[in-house]
Each structure stands twice: as C-alpha cells, then as structure tokens.
C-alpha cells in the first residue's frame, strides 16, 4: 500500500484538464492505497480572492471533487487551511529553499510575465508550500498533470536537502505519478497551450450542454489539410488530443483517417466531440447539483477529512521538530 496525495487550488470550477490530469488517477488509486486529497485554499491566496468568495470557492471545489467520484470514506479528503501543521512545515522548509532555485521555477517566471504588478513572496515560495503539502503526509506518489512536474522535482529537492542536513531519511521523496504512463497535458480550445482555469479555454465539468457545444464549436481550426498524411498544426493536434482522451478509439481513428486523406470536416468532428464530452460530463454535473444541496453532508465530509489529515500531519511535524532540535521546556 502506497501513500498517495494530490490537490487542487480553490480557484474556479474543475475542468477536463483537472479531471484527466489528476482526478482520474486518484480514482484508480483510492481503493487500494492510503490516499490524501485536498483543496489548496492557501495557494489560492496568491491572487488575493475577496473574503466573501474564499469559502464559497473552497466549498464549490469540494462539491465538484465529490461529484467526480472522490470517496471520503476511502480516502482523506480535506481543506488545506484546516491543517495548521502544513504552514508550519512550510515555514521550516523555507529556511532551506533558495532564492535562485525559486526564481528559476517555470511557473514563477510565467506569473512574473503575466502579473508583473503582483509578484508576491507567496508566489515565489509556492513550490515550498506545495512540498509541505506532500511531505507532511510522507506521500510517495502524487497524481498530477504534466504542468506540476517541476514542482514535484522541487519537492524531492527539499526533502533530500532536509534529510542531508539533519542526517536522516525521515522525509520521503515523492514522485509525480500517472498510471503507468507519461504525465498528461490536456490542451485548451484556443489553439495552443494547456487547458487552464485562468486561460478562458477550458471545458468545466459543470458546464451545461449548450455551453459545451458553443465552446467546442468555437475552438480554433484552419482550412483543412490539402496534402495527405502531413503533420498537423498545433491547434488541430490539440483538438485531436482532446478527442483521444474523451471519445471512443473508433471515433478518434475515424477522424484521423479522414484528416490523413484530406476529407475531414471540422464541423462534424467538433459536433461529435461536443456530444462525447456532454455524455461524459452529464452524470458529474447532475451529482454536482445534488451534492450542492446537502450542506450537512459537506460539513460532515470536511470535518472527517480534517480530523484524519491532522492525525497524520501532527505525527510528521512532531518528528520534524525533534529532528531539527526543538525541545519543550
Ligand atoms: P491546479 O489547481 O492548477 O490543478 C489541479 C490538478 O489538475 C492538473 N491539471 C492538468 N492536467 C493536465 N492538463 C491540464 N490542462 C491541466 N490543468 C490542470 C494539475 O496538474 C493538477 O494535478 N499546485 C497545484 C495544486 C497543489 C498540489 C499540491 C497538487 C497544491 N499543493 C500538492 C499536488 C500536490 C495546482 O495549482 O494545481
């Protein structure tokens, strides 16, 4: 049995990228492993959400996690800010995280480019908090999408450095995990890059069928191939990549063959893709609506998760404090 952990920021609705990059793997792992899933509400503070939205965002992500199939009876499902041991470990790890390595992190450089007016210390040390999330439960496997690979590498660096510094092997070096395969990157509908919450290119699990149809039909395409069997431009390859993830293999193969023989009609392809996405998301969307109404259930889940997560976290932090040399009077 392995210790598995993953998380998601509480900024916005879950989309297909979250599902196929991370959640699908959780679902395969949660039956037979010691699994921890959490909602990263501290991480969401880097973009300064309004106080009146903070709790609602967290609640919505919790609902969507449950609707996607995360089972709070089988795993520990909790909210990051319910576990004060995480920020304590973050503080301790920060002492051995260096400015240079944090500044070289790709996601940090991206943020500096995209939001130059809000380059705060929380953004710089984001990978340290993420390492604390993982190391606090001594998790070995972390199911995440491709975009989190570098953060996992940093978590290993911080664990290794701590162990080296204190002559111990207490902290475990975690690996980014995808069931037997390479990490997944679900592309967006805007022609390039990945599907993301803030990119305006995502299909959310909660989207109504009409919204999904509109989004897919608007996805970027071109005039179509004119020479058989040529490599695809990125925007078309992305559409096929989404189809490969969501549709039946026969459907994907059918449109690939049409592409290669220059007979593909993107309108037909998009219609089919939209319908396949709707078939996939409809049961989840319905569960989201049901679970949203059940405040008692949500309270119970969050409370249970908090207690279970703290039991594991207090043990780790107490050992880490001892290793560092803290003693009580
Ligand atoms: P976040 O909230 O951006 O995304 C949550 C999970 O979804 C995956 N993901 C994708 N996978 C494939 N294709 C995409 N287009 C795509 N978009 C998102 C992410 O890889 C992630 O697995 N820093 C994390 C949250 C976090 C965390 C952690 C994760 C905080 N602490 C500890 C794991 C372990 C984040 O911002 O993910």
mmCIF file of C-alpha atoms and ligand atoms in Angstrom:
data_model
loop_
_atom_site.group_PDB
_atom_site.id
_atom_site.type_symbol
_atom_site.label_atom_id
_atom_site.label_comp_id
_atom_site.label_asym_id
_atom_site.label_seq_id
_atom_site.Cartn_x
_atom_site.Cartn_y
_atom_site.Cartn_z
ATOM 1 C CA UNK A 1 0.000 0.000 0.000
ATOM 2 C CA UNK A 2 1.353 3.398 -1.004
ATOM 3 C CA UNK A 3 0.695 6.850 0.355
ATOM 4 C CA UNK A 4 -0.833 8.889 -2.438
ATOM 5 C CA UNK A 5 -1.593 12.595 -2.310
ATOM 6 C CA UNK A 6 -2.874 15.248 -4.618
ATOM 7 C CA UNK A 7 -4.529 18.633 -4.513
ATOM 8 C CA UNK A 8 -6.154 21.375 -6.435
ATOM 9 C CA UNK A 9 -6.274 25.125 -5.987
ATOM 10 C CA UNK A 10 -9.634 26.500 -4.909
ATOM 11 C CA UNK A 11 -9.803 28.966 -7.769
ATOM 12 C CA UNK A 12 -12.684 28.171 -10.071
ATOM 13 C CA UNK A 13 -14.538 25.152 -11.336
ATOM 14 C CA UNK A 14 -12.921 21.836 -12.197
ATOM 15 C CA UNK A 15 -12.252 21.355 -15.902
ATOM 16 C CA UNK A 16 -11.370 18.449 -18.175
ATOM 17 C CA UNK A 17 -7.642 19.127 -17.630
ATOM 18 C CA UNK A 18 -8.027 18.645 -13.876
ATOM 19 C CA UNK A 19 -10.053 15.503 -14.419
ATOM 20 C CA UNK A 20 -7.776 13.756 -16.887
ATOM 21 C CA UNK A 21 -4.519 15.151 -15.490
ATOM 22 C CA UNK A 22 -5.162 14.284 -11.868
ATOM 23 C CA UNK A 23 -8.599 13.096 -10.723
ATOM 24 C CA UNK A 24 -8.856 10.079 -12.999
ATOM 25 C CA UNK A 25 -5.678 8.741 -11.448
ATOM 26 C CA UNK A 26 -6.933 9.365 -7.902
ATOM 27 C CA UNK A 27 -9.984 7.317 -8.697
ATOM 28 C CA UNK A 28 -7.878 4.364 -9.777
ATOM 29 C CA UNK A 29 -5.717 4.627 -6.684
ATOM 30 C CA UNK A 30 -8.192 5.388 -3.924
ATOM 31 C CA UNK A 31 -9.477 1.841 -3.472
ATOM 32 C CA UNK A 32 -6.192 0.201 -2.640
ATOM 33 C CA UNK A 33 -3.976 2.887 -1.187
ATOM 34 C CA UNK A 34 -3.706 5.306 1.667
ATOM 35 C CA UNK A 35 -4.919 8.358 -0.253
ATOM 36 C CA UNK A 36 -4.999 12.060 0.657
ATOM 37 C CA UNK A 37 -6.796 14.607 -1.492
ATOM 38 C CA UNK A 38 -7.077 18.223 -0.527
ATOM 39 C CA UNK A 39 -8.255 21.642 -1.598
ATOM 40 C CA UNK A 40 -5.413 24.144 -1.687
ATOM 41 C CA UNK A 41 -7.078 27.284 -0.384
ATOM 42 C CA UNK A 42 -3.826 28.799 0.949
ATOM 43 C CA UNK A 43 -2.351 28.508 -2.533
ATOM 44 C CA UNK A 44 -5.308 30.446 -3.937
ATOM 45 C CA UNK A 45 -4.348 33.489 -1.806
ATOM 46 C CA UNK A 46 -1.542 34.383 -4.231
ATOM 47 C CA UNK A 47 -4.215 36.031 -6.387
ATOM 48 C CA UNK A 48 -5.976 37.755 -3.440
ATOM 49 C CA UNK A 49 -9.553 36.427 -3.644
ATOM 50 C CA UNK A 50 -12.205 38.597 -1.964
ATOM 51 C CA UNK A 51 -13.004 37.366 1.576
ATOM 52 C CA UNK A 52 -16.650 36.829 0.632
ATOM 53 C CA UNK A 53 -15.561 34.411 -2.124
ATOM 54 C CA UNK A 54 -12.867 32.399 -0.346
ATOM 55 C CA UNK A 55 -15.143 29.948 1.447
ATOM 56 C CA UNK A 56 -17.578 29.619 -1.461
ATOM 57 C CA UNK A 57 -14.731 28.737 -3.838
ATOM 58 C CA UNK A 58 -13.451 26.061 -1.472
ATOM 59 C CA UNK A 59 -16.942 24.671 -0.968
ATOM 60 C CA UNK A 60 -17.535 24.504 -4.713
ATOM 61 C CA UNK A 61 -14.290 22.608 -5.350
ATOM 62 C CA UNK A 62 -15.162 20.190 -2.562
ATOM 63 C CA UNK A 63 -18.562 19.559 -4.173
ATOM 64 C CA UNK A 64 -17.018 19.010 -7.583
ATOM 65 C CA UNK A 65 -14.365 16.652 -6.219
ATOM 66 C CA UNK A 66 -17.076 14.547 -4.609
ATOM 67 C CA UNK A 67 -19.186 14.629 -7.767
ATOM 68 C CA UNK A 68 -16.182 13.469 -9.800
ATOM 69 C CA UNK A 69 -16.003 10.342 -7.638
ATOM 70 C CA UNK A 70 -13.557 11.046 -4.826
ATOM 71 C CA UNK A 71 -14.828 8.946 -1.945
ATOM 72 C CA UNK A 72 -14.351 10.449 1.543
ATOM 73 C CA UNK A 73 -14.912 7.022 3.109
ATOM 74 C CA UNK A 74 -11.988 5.537 1.217
ATOM 75 C CA UNK A 75 -9.568 8.426 1.411
ATOM 76 C CA UNK A 76 -8.785 11.515 3.443
ATOM 77 C CA UNK A 77 -10.429 14.472 1.735
ATOM 78 C CA UNK A 78 -9.709 17.783 3.449
ATOM 79 C CA UNK A 79 -9.193 21.512 3.178
ATOM 80 C CA UNK A 80 -5.574 22.727 3.386
ATOM 81 C CA UNK A 81 -6.300 25.594 5.797
ATOM 82 C CA UNK A 82 -7.850 23.112 8.269
ATOM 83 C CA UNK A 83 -4.385 21.657 8.871
ATOM 84 C CA UNK A 84 -2.099 24.208 10.605
ATOM 85 C CA UNK A 85 0.789 21.736 10.543
ATOM 86 C CA UNK A 86 1.133 22.383 6.784
ATOM 87 C CA UNK A 87 2.079 26.087 7.137
ATOM 88 C CA UNK A 88 4.393 25.115 9.985
ATOM 89 C CA UNK A 89 6.274 22.667 7.765
ATOM 90 C CA UNK A 90 6.260 25.309 5.015
ATOM 91 C CA UNK A 91 7.999 27.743 7.363
ATOM 92 C CA UNK A 92 10.604 25.158 8.291
ATOM 93 C CA UNK A 93 11.269 24.155 4.672
ATOM 94 C CA UNK A 94 11.537 27.808 3.631
ATOM 95 C CA UNK A 95 14.760 28.057 5.620
ATOM 96 C CA UNK A 96 16.429 25.714 3.137
ATOM 97 C CA UNK A 97 14.788 26.903 -0.073
ATOM 98 C CA UNK A 98 16.972 29.285 -2.028
ATOM 99 C CA UNK A 99 16.028 32.421 -3.904
ATOM 100 C CA UNK A 100 17.821 31.337 -7.093
ATOM 101 C CA UNK A 101 16.078 27.980 -7.438
ATOM 102 C CA UNK A 102 12.681 29.505 -6.668
ATOM 103 C CA UNK A 103 13.176 32.261 -9.233
ATOM 104 C CA UNK A 104 14.142 29.712 -11.889
ATOM 105 C CA UNK A 105 10.860 27.827 -11.480
ATOM 106 C CA UNK A 106 8.883 27.953 -14.753
ATOM 107 C CA UNK A 107 5.524 28.651 -13.130
ATOM 108 C CA UNK A 108 7.044 31.556 -11.185
ATOM 109 C CA UNK A 109 8.590 33.027 -14.341
ATOM 110 C CA UNK A 110 5.206 32.679 -16.062
ATOM 111 C CA UNK A 111 3.453 34.562 -13.274
ATOM 112 C CA UNK A 112 6.055 37.323 -13.311
ATOM 113 C CA UNK A 113 5.308 37.749 -17.010
ATOM 114 C CA UNK A 114 1.527 37.575 -16.656
ATOM 115 C CA UNK A 115 1.010 39.563 -13.447
ATOM 116 C CA UNK A 116 4.030 41.865 -13.025
ATOM 117 C CA UNK A 117 2.140 44.017 -10.522
ATOM 118 C CA UNK A 118 1.608 41.160 -8.076
ATOM 119 C CA UNK A 119 4.870 39.238 -7.707
ATOM 120 C CA UNK A 120 4.467 38.410 -4.023
ATOM 121 C CA UNK A 121 6.553 36.165 -1.753
ATOM 122 C CA UNK A 122 3.724 33.610 -1.732
ATOM 123 C CA UNK A 123 4.176 33.154 -5.462
ATOM 124 C CA UNK A 124 7.933 32.809 -5.115
ATOM 125 C CA UNK A 125 7.603 30.190 -2.375
ATOM 126 C CA UNK A 126 4.587 28.440 -3.920
ATOM 127 C CA UNK A 127 6.654 25.267 -4.575
ATOM 128 C CA UNK A 128 7.721 25.194 -0.912
ATOM 129 C CA UNK A 129 4.121 25.224 0.294
ATOM 130 C CA UNK A 130 3.349 22.529 -2.241
ATOM 131 C CA UNK A 131 6.284 20.466 -0.958
ATOM 132 C CA UNK A 132 4.943 20.904 2.591
ATOM 133 C CA UNK A 133 1.529 19.639 1.412
ATOM 134 C CA UNK A 134 3.121 16.449 0.177
ATOM 135 C CA UNK A 135 5.863 15.876 2.747
ATOM 136 C CA UNK A 136 3.504 16.412 5.694
ATOM 137 C CA UNK A 137 1.872 13.047 4.879
ATOM 138 C CA UNK A 138 5.122 11.452 3.668
ATOM 139 C CA UNK A 139 3.393 10.634 0.389
ATOM 140 C CA UNK A 140 5.258 8.639 -2.236
ATOM 141 C CA UNK A 141 3.020 9.056 -5.293
ATOM 142 C CA UNK A 142 1.473 12.310 -6.454
ATOM 143 C CA UNK A 143 -1.003 12.025 -9.343
ATOM 144 C CA UNK A 144 -0.777 15.320 -11.222
ATOM 145 C CA UNK A 145 -0.715 16.673 -14.760
ATOM 146 C CA UNK A 146 2.421 17.497 -16.700
ATOM 147 C CA UNK A 147 2.340 21.145 -15.560
ATOM 148 C CA UNK A 148 3.201 20.099 -11.985
ATOM 149 C CA UNK A 149 6.253 18.015 -12.856
ATOM 150 C CA UNK A 150 8.780 20.692 -11.942
ATOM 151 C CA UNK A 151 7.053 21.342 -8.602
ATOM 152 C CA UNK A 152 7.417 17.666 -7.769
ATOM 153 C CA UNK A 153 11.085 17.801 -8.640
ATOM 154 C CA UNK A 154 11.440 20.698 -6.212
ATOM 155 C CA UNK A 155 9.592 18.772 -3.503
ATOM 156 C CA UNK A 156 12.158 15.998 -3.923
ATOM 157 C CA UNK A 157 14.979 18.529 -3.695
ATOM 158 C CA UNK A 158 13.609 19.979 -0.443
ATOM 159 C CA UNK A 159 13.111 16.519 1.087
ATOM 160 C CA UNK A 160 16.600 15.409 0.067
ATOM 161 C CA UNK A 161 18.173 18.605 1.390
ATOM 162 C CA UNK A 162 16.391 18.295 4.740
ATOM 163 C CA UNK A 163 17.465 14.667 5.080
ATOM 164 C CA UNK A 164 21.068 15.500 4.184
ATOM 165 C CA UNK A 165 21.225 18.459 6.529
ATOM 166 C CA UNK A 166 19.860 16.549 9.529
ATOM 167 C CA UNK A 167 21.437 13.153 8.761
ATOM 168 C CA UNK A 168 18.100 11.406 8.491
ATOM 169 C CA UNK A 169 15.947 9.649 5.925
ATOM 170 C CA UNK A 170 12.715 10.770 7.540
ATOM 171 C CA UNK A 171 11.232 12.821 4.712
ATOM 172 C CA UNK A 172 10.167 10.804 1.684
ATOM 173 C CA UNK A 173 10.989 11.918 -1.861
ATOM 174 C CA UNK A 174 7.682 11.931 -3.788
ATOM 175 C CA UNK A 175 7.223 11.276 -7.499
ATOM 176 C CA UNK A 176 4.703 12.741 -9.917
ATOM 177 C CA UNK A 177 2.533 9.863 -10.958
ATOM 178 C CA UNK A 178 0.323 8.786 -13.809
ATOM 179 C CA UNK A 179 -0.969 5.252 -14.022
ATOM 180 C CA UNK A 180 1.821 3.531 -15.924
ATOM 181 C CA UNK A 181 2.144 6.360 -18.423
ATOM 182 C CA UNK A 182 3.644 9.761 -19.095
ATOM 183 C CA UNK A 183 2.068 12.713 -17.289
ATOM 184 C CA UNK A 184 -0.919 14.160 -19.117
ATOM 185 C CA UNK A 185 -1.294 17.609 -20.628
ATOM 186 C CA UNK A 186 -4.835 18.362 -21.750
ATOM 187 C CA UNK A 187 -4.678 21.199 -24.298
ATOM 188 C CA UNK A 188 -7.045 24.156 -24.323
ATOM 189 C CA UNK A 189 -9.579 25.022 -27.012
ATOM 190 C CA UNK A 190 -7.761 28.152 -28.093
ATOM 191 C CA UNK A 191 -5.198 26.583 -30.381
ATOM 192 C CA UNK A 192 -2.130 26.465 -28.151
ATOM 193 C CA UNK A 193 -1.066 25.681 -24.610
ATOM 194 C CA UNK A 194 -2.843 23.776 -21.855
ATOM 195 C CA UNK A 195 -6.395 23.911 -20.618
ATOM 196 C CA UNK A 196 -6.406 26.159 -17.567
ATOM 197 C CA UNK A 197 -8.717 27.954 -15.180
ATOM 198 C CA UNK A 198 -7.469 31.406 -15.971
ATOM 199 C CA UNK A 199 -6.859 30.890 -19.683
ATOM 200 C CA UNK A 200 -10.509 31.102 -20.780
ATOM 201 C CA UNK A 201 -10.048 27.961 -22.865
ATOM 202 C CA UNK A 202 -11.498 25.294 -20.590
ATOM 203 C CA UNK A 203 -14.498 22.999 -20.554
ATOM 204 C CA UNK A 204 -15.707 22.752 -16.989
ATOM 205 C CA UNK A 205 -17.332 19.676 -15.530
ATOM 206 C CA UNK A 206 -20.268 21.866 -14.504
ATOM 207 C CA UNK A 207 -20.867 23.377 -17.992
ATOM 208 C CA UNK A 208 -24.371 22.849 -19.405
ATOM 209 C CA UNK A 209 -24.603 21.038 -22.787
ATOM 210 C CA UNK A 210 -25.321 24.270 -24.657
ATOM 211 C CA UNK A 211 -22.226 25.902 -23.199
ATOM 212 C CA UNK A 212 -20.095 22.892 -24.131
ATOM 213 C CA UNK A 213 -21.406 22.924 -27.712
ATOM 214 C CA UNK A 214 -20.666 26.627 -28.037
ATOM 215 C CA UNK A 215 -17.152 26.324 -26.623
ATOM 216 C CA UNK A 216 -16.219 23.358 -28.807
ATOM 217 C CA UNK A 217 -17.670 24.835 -31.995
ATOM 218 C CA UNK A 218 -15.613 27.982 -31.370
ATOM 219 C CA UNK A 219 -12.348 26.031 -30.983
ATOM 220 C CA UNK A 220 -9.657 27.158 -33.341
ATOM 221 C CA UNK A 221 -9.244 25.220 -36.620
ATOM 222 C CA UNK A 222 -7.896 26.010 -40.097
ATOM 223 C CA UNK A 223 -8.884 25.489 -43.741
ATOM 224 C CA UNK A 224 -8.123 21.759 -43.508
ATOM 225 C CA UNK A 225 -5.292 19.664 -44.951
ATOM 226 C CA UNK A 226 -4.627 19.693 -48.683
ATOM 227 C CA UNK A 227 -1.776 17.166 -48.847
ATOM 228 C CA UNK A 228 -2.386 13.650 -47.420
ATOM 229 C CA UNK A 229 -0.559 12.373 -44.324
ATOM 230 C CA UNK A 230 1.054 15.643 -43.294
ATOM 231 C CA UNK A 231 1.805 16.565 -39.651
ATOM 232 C CA UNK A 232 -0.959 18.621 -38.009
ATOM 233 C CA UNK A 233 -0.633 22.244 -36.918
ATOM 234 C CA UNK A 234 -0.817 22.651 -33.131
ATOM 235 C CA UNK A 235 -4.443 23.834 -32.961
ATOM 236 C CA UNK A 236 -5.672 20.770 -34.871
ATOM 237 C CA UNK A 237 -3.420 18.386 -32.991
ATOM 238 C CA UNK A 238 -4.920 19.782 -29.771
ATOM 239 C CA UNK A 239 -8.457 19.075 -30.910
ATOM 240 C CA UNK A 240 -7.460 15.531 -31.761
ATOM 241 C CA UNK A 241 -5.708 15.211 -28.395
ATOM 242 C CA UNK A 242 -8.934 16.115 -26.578
ATOM 243 C CA UNK A 243 -10.858 13.677 -28.756
ATOM 244 C CA UNK A 244 -8.372 10.922 -27.975
ATOM 245 C CA UNK A 245 -8.950 11.449 -24.269
ATOM 246 C CA UNK A 246 -12.731 11.690 -24.329
ATOM 247 C CA UNK A 247 -14.091 9.745 -27.322
ATOM 248 C CA UNK A 248 -14.133 6.063 -28.220
ATOM 249 C CA UNK A 249 -10.953 4.863 -30.013
ATOM 250 C CA UNK A 250 -13.028 4.136 -33.161
ATOM 251 C CA UNK A 251 -14.260 7.718 -33.314
ATOM 252 C CA UNK A 252 -10.754 9.076 -32.945
ATOM 253 C CA UNK A 253 -9.455 6.699 -35.605
ATOM 254 C CA UNK A 254 -12.271 7.625 -37.993
ATOM 255 C CA UNK A 255 -11.424 11.335 -37.880
ATOM 256 C CA UNK A 256 -7.670 10.712 -38.028
ATOM 257 C CA UNK A 257 -8.154 8.733 -41.214
ATOM 258 C CA UNK A 258 -10.325 11.489 -42.618
ATOM 259 C CA UNK A 259 -7.636 14.010 -41.736
ATOM 260 C CA UNK A 260 -4.941 11.947 -43.411
ATOM 261 C CA UNK A 261 -6.996 11.614 -46.584
ATOM 262 C CA UNK A 262 -7.861 15.347 -46.569
ATOM 263 C CA UNK A 263 -11.602 14.700 -46.284
ATOM 264 C CA UNK A 264 -12.067 15.835 -42.684
ATOM 265 C CA UNK A 265 -14.881 18.277 -41.937
ATOM 266 C CA UNK A 266 -14.031 20.059 -38.720
ATOM 267 C CA UNK A 267 -17.675 20.994 -38.153
ATOM 268 C CA UNK A 268 -18.653 17.308 -37.985
ATOM 269 C CA UNK A 269 -15.656 16.461 -35.864
ATOM 270 C CA UNK A 270 -16.436 19.210 -33.355
ATOM 271 C CA UNK A 271 -20.107 18.234 -33.171
ATOM 272 C CA UNK A 272 -19.155 14.673 -32.324
ATOM 273 C CA UNK A 273 -16.539 15.824 -29.831
ATOM 274 C CA UNK A 274 -19.040 18.119 -28.087
ATOM 275 C CA UNK A 275 -21.614 15.312 -27.814
ATOM 276 C CA UNK A 276 -18.997 12.909 -26.402
ATOM 277 C CA UNK A 277 -17.944 15.495 -23.813
ATOM 278 C CA UNK A 278 -21.590 16.023 -22.851
ATOM 279 C CA UNK A 279 -22.092 12.268 -22.373
ATOM 280 C CA UNK A 280 -19.025 12.198 -20.139
ATOM 281 C CA UNK A 281 -19.792 15.265 -18.020
ATOM 282 C CA UNK A 282 -23.584 14.933 -17.624
ATOM 283 C CA UNK A 283 -23.575 12.433 -14.714
ATOM 284 C CA UNK A 284 -20.923 14.519 -12.932
ATOM 285 C CA UNK A 285 -22.904 17.724 -13.495
ATOM 286 C CA UNK A 286 -26.011 16.091 -12.067
ATOM 287 C CA UNK A 287 -24.147 14.917 -8.984
ATOM 288 C CA UNK A 288 -22.747 18.433 -8.518
ATOM 289 C CA UNK A 289 -26.318 19.754 -8.352
ATOM 290 C CA UNK A 290 -27.399 17.074 -5.869
ATOM 291 C CA UNK A 291 -24.403 17.407 -3.557
ATOM 292 C CA UNK A 292 -24.661 21.231 -3.566
ATOM 293 C CA UNK A 293 -27.996 20.960 -1.779
ATOM 294 C CA UNK A 294 -26.662 18.798 1.043
ATOM 295 C CA UNK A 295 -24.944 21.155 3.483
ATOM 296 C CA UNK A 296 -24.948 18.563 6.288
ATOM 297 C CA UNK A 297 -23.118 16.044 4.163
ATOM 298 C CA UNK A 298 -20.498 18.614 3.143
ATOM 299 C CA UNK A 299 -19.910 19.636 6.751
ATOM 300 C CA UNK A 300 -19.530 16.015 7.752
ATOM 301 C CA UNK A 301 -17.049 15.298 4.936
ATOM 302 C CA UNK A 302 -14.914 18.343 5.748
ATOM 303 C CA UNK A 303 -14.856 17.574 9.471
ATOM 304 C CA UNK A 304 -13.959 13.915 8.947
ATOM 305 C CA UNK A 305 -11.214 14.892 6.490
ATOM 306 C CA UNK A 306 -9.775 17.484 8.852
ATOM 307 C CA UNK A 307 -9.507 15.019 11.730
ATOM 308 C CA UNK A 308 -7.892 12.311 9.605
ATOM 309 C CA UNK A 309 -5.467 14.736 7.932
ATOM 310 C CA UNK A 310 -4.417 16.257 11.243
ATOM 311 C CA UNK A 311 -3.718 12.869 12.784
ATOM 312 C CA UNK A 312 -1.124 12.183 10.094
ATOM 313 C CA UNK A 313 0.200 15.771 9.970
ATOM 314 C CA UNK A 314 0.757 16.145 13.722
ATOM 315 C CA UNK A 315 2.845 12.984 13.760
ATOM 316 C CA UNK A 316 5.094 14.256 10.953
ATOM 317 C CA UNK A 317 5.513 17.749 12.350
ATOM 318 C CA UNK A 318 6.341 16.448 15.791
ATOM 319 C CA UNK A 319 9.076 14.212 14.332
ATOM 320 C CA UNK A 320 10.385 17.013 12.107
ATOM 321 C CA UNK A 321 10.578 19.360 15.101
ATOM 322 C CA UNK A 322 12.531 16.761 17.053
ATOM 323 C CA UNK A 323 14.920 16.175 14.146
ATOM 324 C CA UNK A 324 15.564 19.923 13.813
ATOM 325 C CA UNK A 325 16.297 20.138 17.532
ATOM 326 C CA UNK A 326 13.246 21.786 19.082
ATOM 327 C CA UNK A 327 12.598 20.673 22.669
ATOM 328 C CA UNK A 328 9.873 21.789 25.019
ATOM 329 C CA UNK A 329 10.743 23.233 28.414
HETATM 330 P P1 LIG B 1 -4.229 23.105 -10.237
HETATM 331 O O1 LIG B 1 -5.284 23.514 -9.287
HETATM 332 O O2 LIG B 1 -3.797 24.075 -11.280
HETATM 333 O O3 LIG B 1 -4.642 21.787 -10.983
HETATM 334 C C1 LIG B 1 -5.046 20.625 -10.259
HETATM 335 C C2 LIG B 1 -4.558 19.367 -10.957
HETATM 336 O O4 LIG B 1 -5.023 19.355 -12.311
HETATM 337 C C3 LIG B 1 -3.918 19.190 -13.196
HETATM 338 N N1 LIG B 1 -4.146 19.958 -14.420
HETATM 339 C C4 LIG B 1 -3.947 19.461 -15.642
HETATM 340 N N2 LIG B 1 -3.532 18.255 -16.053
HETATM 341 C C5 LIG B 1 -3.443 18.059 -17.387
HETATM 342 N N3 LIG B 1 -3.777 19.004 -18.318
HETATM 343 C C6 LIG B 1 -4.194 20.227 -17.935
HETATM 344 N N4 LIG B 1 -4.538 21.129 -18.840
HETATM 345 C C7 LIG B 1 -4.293 20.508 -16.542
HETATM 346 N N5 LIG B 1 -4.664 21.604 -15.822
HETATM 347 C C8 LIG B 1 -4.557 21.240 -14.518
HETATM 348 C C9 LIG B 1 -2.709 19.723 -12.445
HETATM 349 O O5 LIG B 1 -1.525 19.157 -12.946
HETATM 350 C C10 LIG B 1 -3.036 19.297 -11.044
HETATM 351 O O6 LIG B 1 -2.640 17.964 -10.854
HETATM 352 N N6 LIG B 1 -0.146 23.499 -7.464
HETATM 353 C C11 LIG B 1 -1.285 22.663 -7.739
HETATM 354 C C12 LIG B 1 -2.149 22.385 -6.534
HETATM 355 C C13 LIG B 1 -1.396 21.754 -5.428
HETATM 356 C C14 LIG B 1 -0.928 20.407 -5.355
HETATM 357 C C15 LIG B 1 -0.257 20.301 -4.113
HETATM 358 C C16 LIG B 1 -1.019 19.323 -6.210
HETATM 359 C C17 LIG B 1 -1.013 22.375 -4.279
HETATM 360 N N7 LIG B 1 -0.335 21.507 -3.488
HETATM 361 C C18 LIG B 1 0.333 19.084 -3.702
HETATM 362 C C19 LIG B 1 -0.420 18.126 -5.809
HETATM 363 C C20 LIG B 1 0.239 18.021 -4.584
HETATM 364 C C21 LIG B 1 -2.124 23.378 -8.767
HETATM 365 O O7 LIG B 1 -2.101 24.577 -8.897
HETATM 366 O O8 LIG B 1 -2.964 22.568 -9.454
#
